[in-house]
XYZ file of C-alpha atoms in Angstrom:
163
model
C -50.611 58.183 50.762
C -51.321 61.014 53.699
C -50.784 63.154 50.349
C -52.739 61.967 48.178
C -55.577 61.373 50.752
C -55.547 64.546 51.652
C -54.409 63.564 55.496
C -52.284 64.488 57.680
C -48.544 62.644 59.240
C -50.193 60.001 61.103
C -53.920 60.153 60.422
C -53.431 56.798 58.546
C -51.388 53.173 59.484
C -49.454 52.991 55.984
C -48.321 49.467 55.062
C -46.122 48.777 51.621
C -44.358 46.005 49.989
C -43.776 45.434 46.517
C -47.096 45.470 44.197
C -49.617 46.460 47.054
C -50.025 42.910 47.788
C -52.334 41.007 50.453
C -51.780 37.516 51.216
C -54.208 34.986 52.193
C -54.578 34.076 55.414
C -51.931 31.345 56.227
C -50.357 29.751 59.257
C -47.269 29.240 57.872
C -44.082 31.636 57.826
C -44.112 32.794 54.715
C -45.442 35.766 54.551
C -46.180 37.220 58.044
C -44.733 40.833 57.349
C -47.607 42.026 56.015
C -50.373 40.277 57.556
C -48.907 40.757 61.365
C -49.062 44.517 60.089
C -52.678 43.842 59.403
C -53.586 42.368 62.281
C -52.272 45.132 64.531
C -54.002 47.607 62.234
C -57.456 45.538 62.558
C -57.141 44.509 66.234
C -55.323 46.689 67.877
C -55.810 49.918 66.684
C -59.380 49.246 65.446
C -59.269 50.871 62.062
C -62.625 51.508 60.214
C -61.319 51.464 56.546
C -58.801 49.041 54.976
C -57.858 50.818 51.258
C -55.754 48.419 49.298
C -53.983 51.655 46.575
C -52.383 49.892 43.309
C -50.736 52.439 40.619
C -49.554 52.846 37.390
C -46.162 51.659 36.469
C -45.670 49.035 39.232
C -42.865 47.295 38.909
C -43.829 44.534 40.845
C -46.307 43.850 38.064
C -44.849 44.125 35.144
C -42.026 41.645 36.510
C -45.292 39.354 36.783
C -46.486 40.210 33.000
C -42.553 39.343 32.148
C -42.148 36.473 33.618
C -43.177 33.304 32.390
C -44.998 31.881 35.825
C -41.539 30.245 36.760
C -40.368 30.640 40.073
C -36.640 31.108 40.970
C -35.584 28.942 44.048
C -33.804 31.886 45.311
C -35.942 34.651 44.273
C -38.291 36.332 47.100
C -39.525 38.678 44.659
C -40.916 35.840 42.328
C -42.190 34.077 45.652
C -43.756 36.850 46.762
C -45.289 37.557 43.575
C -47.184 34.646 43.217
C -50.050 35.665 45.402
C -51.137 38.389 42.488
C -50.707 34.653 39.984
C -54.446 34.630 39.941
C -54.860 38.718 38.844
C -51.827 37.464 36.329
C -53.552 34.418 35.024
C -57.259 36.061 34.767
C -55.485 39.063 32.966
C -53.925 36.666 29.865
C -57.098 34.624 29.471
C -58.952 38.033 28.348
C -58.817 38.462 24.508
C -59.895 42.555 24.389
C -56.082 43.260 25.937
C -54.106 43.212 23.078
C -50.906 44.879 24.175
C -48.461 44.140 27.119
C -49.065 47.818 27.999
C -52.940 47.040 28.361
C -52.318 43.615 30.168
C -50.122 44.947 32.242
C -52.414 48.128 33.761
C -55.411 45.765 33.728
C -53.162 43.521 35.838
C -52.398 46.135 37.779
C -56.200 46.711 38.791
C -56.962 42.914 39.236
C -54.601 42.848 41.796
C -56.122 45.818 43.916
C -59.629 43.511 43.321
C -57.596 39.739 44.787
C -55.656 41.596 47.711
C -59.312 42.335 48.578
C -60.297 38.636 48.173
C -57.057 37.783 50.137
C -58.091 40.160 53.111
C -61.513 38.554 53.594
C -59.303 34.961 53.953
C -58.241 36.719 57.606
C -60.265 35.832 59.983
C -60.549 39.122 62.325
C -60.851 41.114 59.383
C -63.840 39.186 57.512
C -65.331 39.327 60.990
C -65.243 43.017 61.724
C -66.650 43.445 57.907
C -69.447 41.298 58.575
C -70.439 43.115 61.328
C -70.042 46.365 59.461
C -67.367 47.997 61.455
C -64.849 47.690 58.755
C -64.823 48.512 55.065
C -62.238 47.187 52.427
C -62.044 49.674 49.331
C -59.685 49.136 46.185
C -58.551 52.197 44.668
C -56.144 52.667 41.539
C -53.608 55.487 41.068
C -53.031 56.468 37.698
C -49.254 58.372 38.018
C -49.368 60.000 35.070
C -52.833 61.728 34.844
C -52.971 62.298 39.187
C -56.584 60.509 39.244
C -57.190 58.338 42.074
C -59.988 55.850 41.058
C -61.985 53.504 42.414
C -61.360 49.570 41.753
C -63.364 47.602 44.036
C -64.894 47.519 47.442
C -65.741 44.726 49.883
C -68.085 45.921 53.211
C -71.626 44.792 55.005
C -73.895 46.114 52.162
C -72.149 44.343 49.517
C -72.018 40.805 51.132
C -75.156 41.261 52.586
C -76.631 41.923 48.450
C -74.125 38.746 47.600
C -76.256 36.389 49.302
């Protein structure tokens, strides 16, 4: 990401886990990896941007598109993967995807646009965007044509025009 940013070693607190996912904001101990690394991001080091980067060809997702919403007892992939189940079940309800190859990088998108939905579920992070200090942007890497796009953004201004 410092890469394709355009950053330098350190200028940015880099979190990853299969599919560029977000959980919602839960109190149980499921999934506290990535939202204890969110938390120190937000509160402790008091970042001003929150970019949520999805790309072409993620694995994670296709294994989504492929499976057929059944979840292994075993599996903490397929656990894990349920929180994109909403991106997954909005994606096969559209009838102008007619591939797997379209459903799946449309998926892949819709994702980017519920890990942003998931972040406002946390409560120091939907805070410090209402207040405008903190700005939650969506972007989209295609691999194969090196364009960096943008998906989706959550900040002040927009909630401010939701109401």
């Amino acid at each position: 990401p410092s890469i394709l940013f355009d950053l330098e070693p350190g200028d940015i607190f880099v979190i990853r886990n299969v599919a560029n996912l977000v959980p919602p904001f839960e109190t149980r101990g499921d999934y506290h990896g990535t939202s204890a690394a969110l938390e120190f991001a937000v509160t402790c080091l008091q970042v001003k941007q929150i970019v949520v980067l999805g790309h072409a060809n993620c694995g994670g997702i296709r294994a989504l598109m492929d499976n057929d919403g059944s979840i292994k007892p075993d599996s903490f992939i397929d656990s894990w993967m349920q929180i994109a189940e909403p991106a997954r079940n909005e994606v096969l309800s559209r009838e102008d995807l007619e591939t797997p190859a379209q459903r799946i990088d449309a998926c892949e998108k819709t994702a980017v646009s519920y890990s942003l939905k998931n972040l406002m579920t946390h409560p120091w992070i939907r805070s410090r965007v209402e207040s405008g200090d903190l700005d939650l942007v969506g972007c989209y890497y295609d691999l194969h044509r090196g364009e960096l796009v943008e998906v989706d953004e959550i900040n002040a201004a927009s909630l401010a025009a939701a109401d």
